[in-house]
Short mmCIF file of C-alpha atoms and ligand atoms in Angstrom, two decimals:
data_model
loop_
_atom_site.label_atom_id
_atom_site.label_comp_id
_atom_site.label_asym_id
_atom_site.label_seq_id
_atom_site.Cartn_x
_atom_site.Cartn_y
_atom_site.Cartn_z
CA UNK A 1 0.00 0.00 0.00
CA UNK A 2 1.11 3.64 -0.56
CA UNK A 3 0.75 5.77 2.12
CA UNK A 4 0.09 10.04 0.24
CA UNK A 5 2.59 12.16 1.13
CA UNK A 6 0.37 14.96 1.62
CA UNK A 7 -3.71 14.45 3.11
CA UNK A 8 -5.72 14.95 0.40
CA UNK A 9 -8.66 15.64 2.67
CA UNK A 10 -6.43 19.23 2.98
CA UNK A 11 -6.48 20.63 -0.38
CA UNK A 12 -4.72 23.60 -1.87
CA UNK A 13 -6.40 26.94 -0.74
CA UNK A 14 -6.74 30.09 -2.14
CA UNK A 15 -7.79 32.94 -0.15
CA UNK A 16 -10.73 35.54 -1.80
CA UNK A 17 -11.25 38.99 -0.47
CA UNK A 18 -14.94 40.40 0.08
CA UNK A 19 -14.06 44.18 -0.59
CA UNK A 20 -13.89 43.58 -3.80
CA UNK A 21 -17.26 42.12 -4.17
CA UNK A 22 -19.09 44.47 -1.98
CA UNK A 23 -17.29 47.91 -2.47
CA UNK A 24 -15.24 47.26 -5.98
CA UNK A 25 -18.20 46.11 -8.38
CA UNK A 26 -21.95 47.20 -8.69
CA UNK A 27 -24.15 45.35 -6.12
CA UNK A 28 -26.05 43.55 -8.87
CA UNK A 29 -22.78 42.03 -10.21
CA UNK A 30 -21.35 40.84 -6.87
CA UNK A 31 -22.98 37.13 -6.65
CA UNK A 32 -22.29 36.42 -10.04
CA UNK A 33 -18.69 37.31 -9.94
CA UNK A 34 -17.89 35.57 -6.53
CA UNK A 35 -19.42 32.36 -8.17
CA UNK A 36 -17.28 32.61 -11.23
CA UNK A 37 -14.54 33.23 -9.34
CA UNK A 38 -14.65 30.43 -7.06
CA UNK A 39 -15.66 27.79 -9.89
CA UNK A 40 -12.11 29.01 -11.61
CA UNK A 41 -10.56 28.27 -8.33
CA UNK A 42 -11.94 25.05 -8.24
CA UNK A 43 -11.04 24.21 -11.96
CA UNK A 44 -7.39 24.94 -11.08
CA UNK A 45 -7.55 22.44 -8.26
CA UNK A 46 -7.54 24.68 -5.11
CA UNK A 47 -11.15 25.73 -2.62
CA UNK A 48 -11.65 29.49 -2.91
CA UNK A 49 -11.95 30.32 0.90
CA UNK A 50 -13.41 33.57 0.76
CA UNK A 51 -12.50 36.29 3.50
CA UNK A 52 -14.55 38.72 5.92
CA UNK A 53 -15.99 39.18 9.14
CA UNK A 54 -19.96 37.95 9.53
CA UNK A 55 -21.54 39.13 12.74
CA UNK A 56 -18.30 39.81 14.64
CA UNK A 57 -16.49 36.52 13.75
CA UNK A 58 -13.62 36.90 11.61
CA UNK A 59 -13.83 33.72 8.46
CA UNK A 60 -12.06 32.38 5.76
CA UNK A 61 -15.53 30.70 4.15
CA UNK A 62 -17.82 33.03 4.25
CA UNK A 63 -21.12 31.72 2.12
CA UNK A 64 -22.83 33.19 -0.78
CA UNK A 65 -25.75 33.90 1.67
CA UNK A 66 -23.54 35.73 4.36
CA UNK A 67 -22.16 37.91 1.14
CA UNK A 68 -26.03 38.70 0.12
CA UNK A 69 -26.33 39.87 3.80
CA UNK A 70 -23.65 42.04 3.70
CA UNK A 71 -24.93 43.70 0.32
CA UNK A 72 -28.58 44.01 1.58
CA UNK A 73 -26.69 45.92 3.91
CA UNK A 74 -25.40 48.52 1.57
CA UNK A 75 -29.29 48.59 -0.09
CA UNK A 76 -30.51 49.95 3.42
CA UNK A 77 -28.58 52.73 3.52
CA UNK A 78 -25.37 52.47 4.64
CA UNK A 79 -22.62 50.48 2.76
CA UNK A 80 -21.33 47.48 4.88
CA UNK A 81 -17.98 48.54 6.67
CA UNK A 82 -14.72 47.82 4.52
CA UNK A 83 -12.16 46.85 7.41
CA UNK A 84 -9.24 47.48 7.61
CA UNK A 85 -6.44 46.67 9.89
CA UNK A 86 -7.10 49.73 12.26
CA UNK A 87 -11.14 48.94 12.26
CA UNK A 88 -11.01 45.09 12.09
CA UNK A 89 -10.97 44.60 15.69
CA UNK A 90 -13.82 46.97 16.53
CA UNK A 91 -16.13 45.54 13.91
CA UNK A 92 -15.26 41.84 15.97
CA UNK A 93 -15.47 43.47 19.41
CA UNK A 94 -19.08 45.03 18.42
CA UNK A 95 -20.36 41.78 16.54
CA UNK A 96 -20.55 43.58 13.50
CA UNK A 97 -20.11 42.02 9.74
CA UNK A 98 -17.87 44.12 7.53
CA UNK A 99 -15.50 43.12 4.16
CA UNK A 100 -12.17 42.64 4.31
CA UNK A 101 -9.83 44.02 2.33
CA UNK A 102 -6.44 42.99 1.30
CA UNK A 103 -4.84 44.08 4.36
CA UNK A 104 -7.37 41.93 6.56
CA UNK A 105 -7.38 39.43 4.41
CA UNK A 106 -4.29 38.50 4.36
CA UNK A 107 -4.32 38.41 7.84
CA UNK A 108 -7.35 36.51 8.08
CA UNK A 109 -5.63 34.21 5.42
CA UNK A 110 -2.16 33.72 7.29
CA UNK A 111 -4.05 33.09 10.98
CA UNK A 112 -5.46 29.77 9.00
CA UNK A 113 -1.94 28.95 7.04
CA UNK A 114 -3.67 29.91 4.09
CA UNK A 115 -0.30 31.30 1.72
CA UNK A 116 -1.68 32.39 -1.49
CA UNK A 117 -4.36 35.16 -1.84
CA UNK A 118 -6.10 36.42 -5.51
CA UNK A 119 -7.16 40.11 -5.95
CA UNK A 120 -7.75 42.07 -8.30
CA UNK A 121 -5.13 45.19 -7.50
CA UNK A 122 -3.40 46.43 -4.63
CA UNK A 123 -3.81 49.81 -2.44
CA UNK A 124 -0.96 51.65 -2.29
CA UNK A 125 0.00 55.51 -1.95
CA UNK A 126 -2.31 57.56 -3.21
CA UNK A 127 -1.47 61.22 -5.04
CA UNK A 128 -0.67 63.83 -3.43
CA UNK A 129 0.19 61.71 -0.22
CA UNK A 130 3.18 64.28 0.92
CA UNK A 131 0.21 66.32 1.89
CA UNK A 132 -2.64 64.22 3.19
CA UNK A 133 -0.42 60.89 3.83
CA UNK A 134 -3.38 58.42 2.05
CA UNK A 135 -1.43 55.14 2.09
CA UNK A 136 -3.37 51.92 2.01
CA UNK A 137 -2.75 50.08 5.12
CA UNK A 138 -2.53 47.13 2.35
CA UNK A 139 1.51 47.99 2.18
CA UNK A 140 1.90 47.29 5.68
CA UNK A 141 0.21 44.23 6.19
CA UNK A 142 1.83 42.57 3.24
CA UNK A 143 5.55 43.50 5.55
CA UNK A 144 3.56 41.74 8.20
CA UNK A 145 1.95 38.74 7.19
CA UNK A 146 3.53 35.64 5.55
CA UNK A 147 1.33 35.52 2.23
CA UNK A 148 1.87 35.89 -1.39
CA UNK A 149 -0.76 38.41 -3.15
CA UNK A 150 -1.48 37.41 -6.54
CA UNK A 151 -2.53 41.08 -8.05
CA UNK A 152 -2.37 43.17 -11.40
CA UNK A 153 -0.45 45.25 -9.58
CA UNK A 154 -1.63 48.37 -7.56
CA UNK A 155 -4.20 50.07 -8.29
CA UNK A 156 -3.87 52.79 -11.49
CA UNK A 157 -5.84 55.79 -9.65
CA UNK A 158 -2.70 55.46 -7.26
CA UNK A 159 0.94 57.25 -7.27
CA UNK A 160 2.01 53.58 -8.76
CA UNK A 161 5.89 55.04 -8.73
CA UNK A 162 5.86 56.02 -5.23
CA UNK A 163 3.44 52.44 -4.16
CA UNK A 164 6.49 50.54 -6.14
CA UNK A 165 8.88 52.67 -3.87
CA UNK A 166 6.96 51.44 -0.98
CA UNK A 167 6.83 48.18 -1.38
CA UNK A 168 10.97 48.11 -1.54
CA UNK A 169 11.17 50.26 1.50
CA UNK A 170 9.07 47.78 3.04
CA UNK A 171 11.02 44.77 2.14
CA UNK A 172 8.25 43.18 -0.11
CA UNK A 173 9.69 41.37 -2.96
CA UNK A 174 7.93 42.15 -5.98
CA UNK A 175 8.04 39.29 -8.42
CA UNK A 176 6.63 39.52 -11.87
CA UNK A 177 4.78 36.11 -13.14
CA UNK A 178 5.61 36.10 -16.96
CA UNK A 179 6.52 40.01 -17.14
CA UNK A 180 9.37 42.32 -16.08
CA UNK A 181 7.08 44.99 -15.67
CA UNK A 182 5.42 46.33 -12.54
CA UNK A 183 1.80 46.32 -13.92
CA UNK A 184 -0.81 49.18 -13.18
CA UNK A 185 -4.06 47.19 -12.97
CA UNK A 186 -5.80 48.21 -16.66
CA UNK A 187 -2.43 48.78 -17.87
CA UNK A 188 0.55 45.78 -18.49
CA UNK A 189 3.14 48.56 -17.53
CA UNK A 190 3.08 50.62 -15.01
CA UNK A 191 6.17 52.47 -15.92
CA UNK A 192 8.82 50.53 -13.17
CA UNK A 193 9.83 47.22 -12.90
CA UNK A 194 10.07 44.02 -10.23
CA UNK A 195 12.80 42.25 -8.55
CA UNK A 196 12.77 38.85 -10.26
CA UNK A 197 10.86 37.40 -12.82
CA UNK A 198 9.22 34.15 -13.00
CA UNK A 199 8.23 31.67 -15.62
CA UNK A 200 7.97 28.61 -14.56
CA UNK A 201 4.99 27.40 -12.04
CA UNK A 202 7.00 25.04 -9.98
CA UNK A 203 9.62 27.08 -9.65
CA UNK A 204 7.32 30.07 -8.32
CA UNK A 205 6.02 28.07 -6.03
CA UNK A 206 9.18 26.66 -4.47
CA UNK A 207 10.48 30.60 -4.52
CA UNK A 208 7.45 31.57 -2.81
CA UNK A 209 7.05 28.47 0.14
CA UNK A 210 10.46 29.43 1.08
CA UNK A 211 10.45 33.00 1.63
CA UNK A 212 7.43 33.74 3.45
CA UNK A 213 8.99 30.68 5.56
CA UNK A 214 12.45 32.59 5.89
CA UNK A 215 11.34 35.83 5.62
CA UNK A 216 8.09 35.67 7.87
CA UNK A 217 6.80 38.83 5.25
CA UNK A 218 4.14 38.71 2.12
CA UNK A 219 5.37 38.82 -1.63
CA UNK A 220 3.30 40.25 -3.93
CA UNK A 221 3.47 38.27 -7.35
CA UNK A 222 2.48 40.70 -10.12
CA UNK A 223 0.13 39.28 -12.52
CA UNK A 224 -0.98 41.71 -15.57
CA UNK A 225 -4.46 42.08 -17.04
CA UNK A 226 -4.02 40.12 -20.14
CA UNK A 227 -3.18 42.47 -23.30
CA UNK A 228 -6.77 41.93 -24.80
CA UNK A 229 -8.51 43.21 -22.13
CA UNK A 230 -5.74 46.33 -21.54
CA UNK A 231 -7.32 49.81 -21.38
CA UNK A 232 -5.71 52.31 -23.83
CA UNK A 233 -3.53 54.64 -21.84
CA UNK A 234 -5.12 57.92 -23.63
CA UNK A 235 -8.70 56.66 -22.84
CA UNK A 236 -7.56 56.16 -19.77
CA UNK A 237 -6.07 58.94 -18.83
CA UNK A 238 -9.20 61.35 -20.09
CA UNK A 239 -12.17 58.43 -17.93
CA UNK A 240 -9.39 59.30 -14.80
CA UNK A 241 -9.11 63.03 -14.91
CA UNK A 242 -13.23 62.87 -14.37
CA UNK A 243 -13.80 60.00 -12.56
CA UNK A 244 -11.14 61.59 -9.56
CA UNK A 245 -12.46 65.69 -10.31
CA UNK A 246 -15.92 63.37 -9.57
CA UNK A 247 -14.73 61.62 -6.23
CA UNK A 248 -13.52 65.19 -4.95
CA UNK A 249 -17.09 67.01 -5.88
CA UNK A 250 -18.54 64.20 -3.88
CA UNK A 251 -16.24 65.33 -1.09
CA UNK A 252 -14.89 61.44 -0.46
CA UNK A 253 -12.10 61.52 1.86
CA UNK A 254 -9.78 58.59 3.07
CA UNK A 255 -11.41 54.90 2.68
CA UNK A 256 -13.99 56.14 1.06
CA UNK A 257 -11.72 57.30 -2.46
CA UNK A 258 -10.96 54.25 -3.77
CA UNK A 259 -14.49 52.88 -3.98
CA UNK A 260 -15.85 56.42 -5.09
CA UNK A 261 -13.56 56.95 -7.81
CA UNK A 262 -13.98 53.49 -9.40
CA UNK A 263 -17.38 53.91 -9.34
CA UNK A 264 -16.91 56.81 -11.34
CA UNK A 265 -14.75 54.88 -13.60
CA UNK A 266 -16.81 52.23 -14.04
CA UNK A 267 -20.09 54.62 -15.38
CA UNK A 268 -17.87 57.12 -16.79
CA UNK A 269 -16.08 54.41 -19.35
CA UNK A 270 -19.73 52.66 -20.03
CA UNK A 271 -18.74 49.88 -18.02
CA UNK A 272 -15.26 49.44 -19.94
CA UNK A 273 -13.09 49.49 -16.92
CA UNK A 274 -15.38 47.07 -14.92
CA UNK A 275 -14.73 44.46 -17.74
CA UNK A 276 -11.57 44.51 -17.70
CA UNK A 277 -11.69 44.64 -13.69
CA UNK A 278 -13.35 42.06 -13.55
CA UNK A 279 -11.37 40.07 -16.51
CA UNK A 280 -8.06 40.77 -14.33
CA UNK A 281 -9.44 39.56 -11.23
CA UNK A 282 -10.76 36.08 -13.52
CA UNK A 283 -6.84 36.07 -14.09
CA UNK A 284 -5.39 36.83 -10.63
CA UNK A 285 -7.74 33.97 -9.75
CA UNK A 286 -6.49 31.12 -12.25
CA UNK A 287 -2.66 32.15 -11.36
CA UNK A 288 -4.00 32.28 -7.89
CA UNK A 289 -4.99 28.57 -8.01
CA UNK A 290 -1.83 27.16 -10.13
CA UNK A 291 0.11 28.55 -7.10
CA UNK A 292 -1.57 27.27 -4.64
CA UNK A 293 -1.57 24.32 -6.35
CA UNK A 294 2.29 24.74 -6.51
CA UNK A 295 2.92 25.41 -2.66
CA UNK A 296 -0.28 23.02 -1.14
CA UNK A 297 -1.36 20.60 -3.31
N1 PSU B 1 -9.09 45.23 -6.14
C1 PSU B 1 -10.14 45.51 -6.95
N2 PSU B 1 -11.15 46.28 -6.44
C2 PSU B 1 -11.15 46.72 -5.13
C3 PSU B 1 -10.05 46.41 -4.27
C4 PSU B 1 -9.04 45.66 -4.85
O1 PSU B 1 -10.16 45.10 -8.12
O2 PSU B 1 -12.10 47.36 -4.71
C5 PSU B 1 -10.01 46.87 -2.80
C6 PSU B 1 -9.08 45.96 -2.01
O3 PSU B 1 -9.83 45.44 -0.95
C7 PSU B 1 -7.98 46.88 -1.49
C8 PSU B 1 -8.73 48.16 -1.32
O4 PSU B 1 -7.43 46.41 -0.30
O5 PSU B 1 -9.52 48.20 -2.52
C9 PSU B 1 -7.78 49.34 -1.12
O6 PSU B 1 -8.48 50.37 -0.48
P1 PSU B 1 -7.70 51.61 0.20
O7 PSU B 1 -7.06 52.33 -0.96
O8 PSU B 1 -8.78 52.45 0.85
O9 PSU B 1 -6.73 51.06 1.18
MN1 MN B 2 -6.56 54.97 2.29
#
């Protein structure tokens, strides 16, 4: 008889992030996506274990039922609470439910030995952060907390020079999968580069399973929005310049920018930039799943 190396009753798991399904996409598209994403997780081999806090308790399967709660939420009035690492613990000390975003997730993720994660693009410094120091608490936790962040890059409303900056004062490495180029979520290139690339699978993996063991810090593995779905830098450029004169109008300040200003982006494009939000997100999830794969399974 041969005895498996590895129980199979524990597969490969890939962590899932509920900010992005309750504050990053319309409402009416949030079900369908978190469905499609976690069938894609399951076609690459690994269970999507989906992130957030429901009624205090902090969980790495949250159901499609406990996301429709959270999103009848948001139709009462009020959005549901995007946590944080500051406001995670009050939302659990008060018994509240609230998404988490990367930062929480991927300490959510890393409490359970969870070691890949799949979103769609990191937080990062936001413009004109010498003045109002807006930088996403994301940076911090991925110095903190031994998981690799499968992403198409940070997010391109951000200072993506100055997030790239971050990220090496921080000691992150920042490895490209298949590119050399530090991608800019609807754009392949977001004008710097990474430390190493990768090309191989296996060889990602066994590069990843050792350094969050030796280094006891994240890695975010870059992972651009494939070329057909890319947003034209001029188009781009022109849906920004509204969608962020738009987010100031509406006086958003803080947490509340990044959701505003996508939003903006997402009407102000005719739904062009949710596509291909949504497209890169499809593809942070596959990669996601071949890692996990690679490290777990
Ligand atoms: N990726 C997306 N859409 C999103 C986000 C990521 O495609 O809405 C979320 C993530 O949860 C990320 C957060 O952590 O945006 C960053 O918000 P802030 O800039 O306020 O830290
Ligand atoms: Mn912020």
């Amino acid at each position: 008889m041969t005895v498996p190396v590895r129980s199979p009753v524990v597969p490969a798991r890939l962590a899932l992030e509920t900010t992005l399904l309750t504050h990053g996409v319309p409402r009416e598209a949030a079900v369908g996506l978190l469905r499609e994403l976690a069938a894609l997780c399951r076609a690459g081999g690994a269970s999507p274990c989906l992130c957030g806090v429901v009624r205090g308790v902090a969980r790495d399967d949250v159901s499609e039922a406990d996301l429709l709660a959270m999103l009848d939420e948001g139709a009462r009035g009020q959005p549901v609470a995007k946590l944080n690492t500051s406001s995670l613990g009050a939302a659990m000390a008060q018994g509240r439910s609230g998404a988490t975003t990367v930062s929480t997730t991927v300490e959510v993720a890393a409490q359970r030995g969870i070691r890949v994660f799949a979103t769609g693009g990191l937080g990062g410094v936001h413009k004109g952060f010498a003045t109002h120091m807006d930088i996403s608490t994301d940076l911090l936790a991925l110095a903190r907390w031994p998981v690799a962040v499968v992403t198409a890059g940070c997010k391109s409303i951000l200072d993506v020079l100055a997030t790239r900056e971050m990220l090496e004062t921080l000691g992150v490495p920042v490895i490209g999968w298949q590119t050399d180029r530090f991608a800019a979520f609807y754009q392949r290139d977001g004008g710097c580069g990474v430390d190493a690339r990768f090309d191989d699978m296996a060889a990602l993996g066994r590069f990843v399973r050792s350094t969050l063991m030796r280094s006891g810090r994240g890695v975010v593995i870059v992972n651009p929005i494939p070329s057909e779905h890319e947003i034209d830098a001029n188009q781009w450029q022109g849906w920004l310049n509204a969608a962020e004169a738009e987010a100031r109008a509406a006086g958003a300040t803080g947490r509340a920018v990044t959701p505003a200003t996508l939003g903006a982006l997402h009407r102000l494009s005719g739904g062009k930039t949710l596509a291909a939000n949504i497209e890169l997100v499809k593809h942070n999830v596959r990669v996601g799943a071949a890692l996990a794969v690679a490290i777990d399974g």
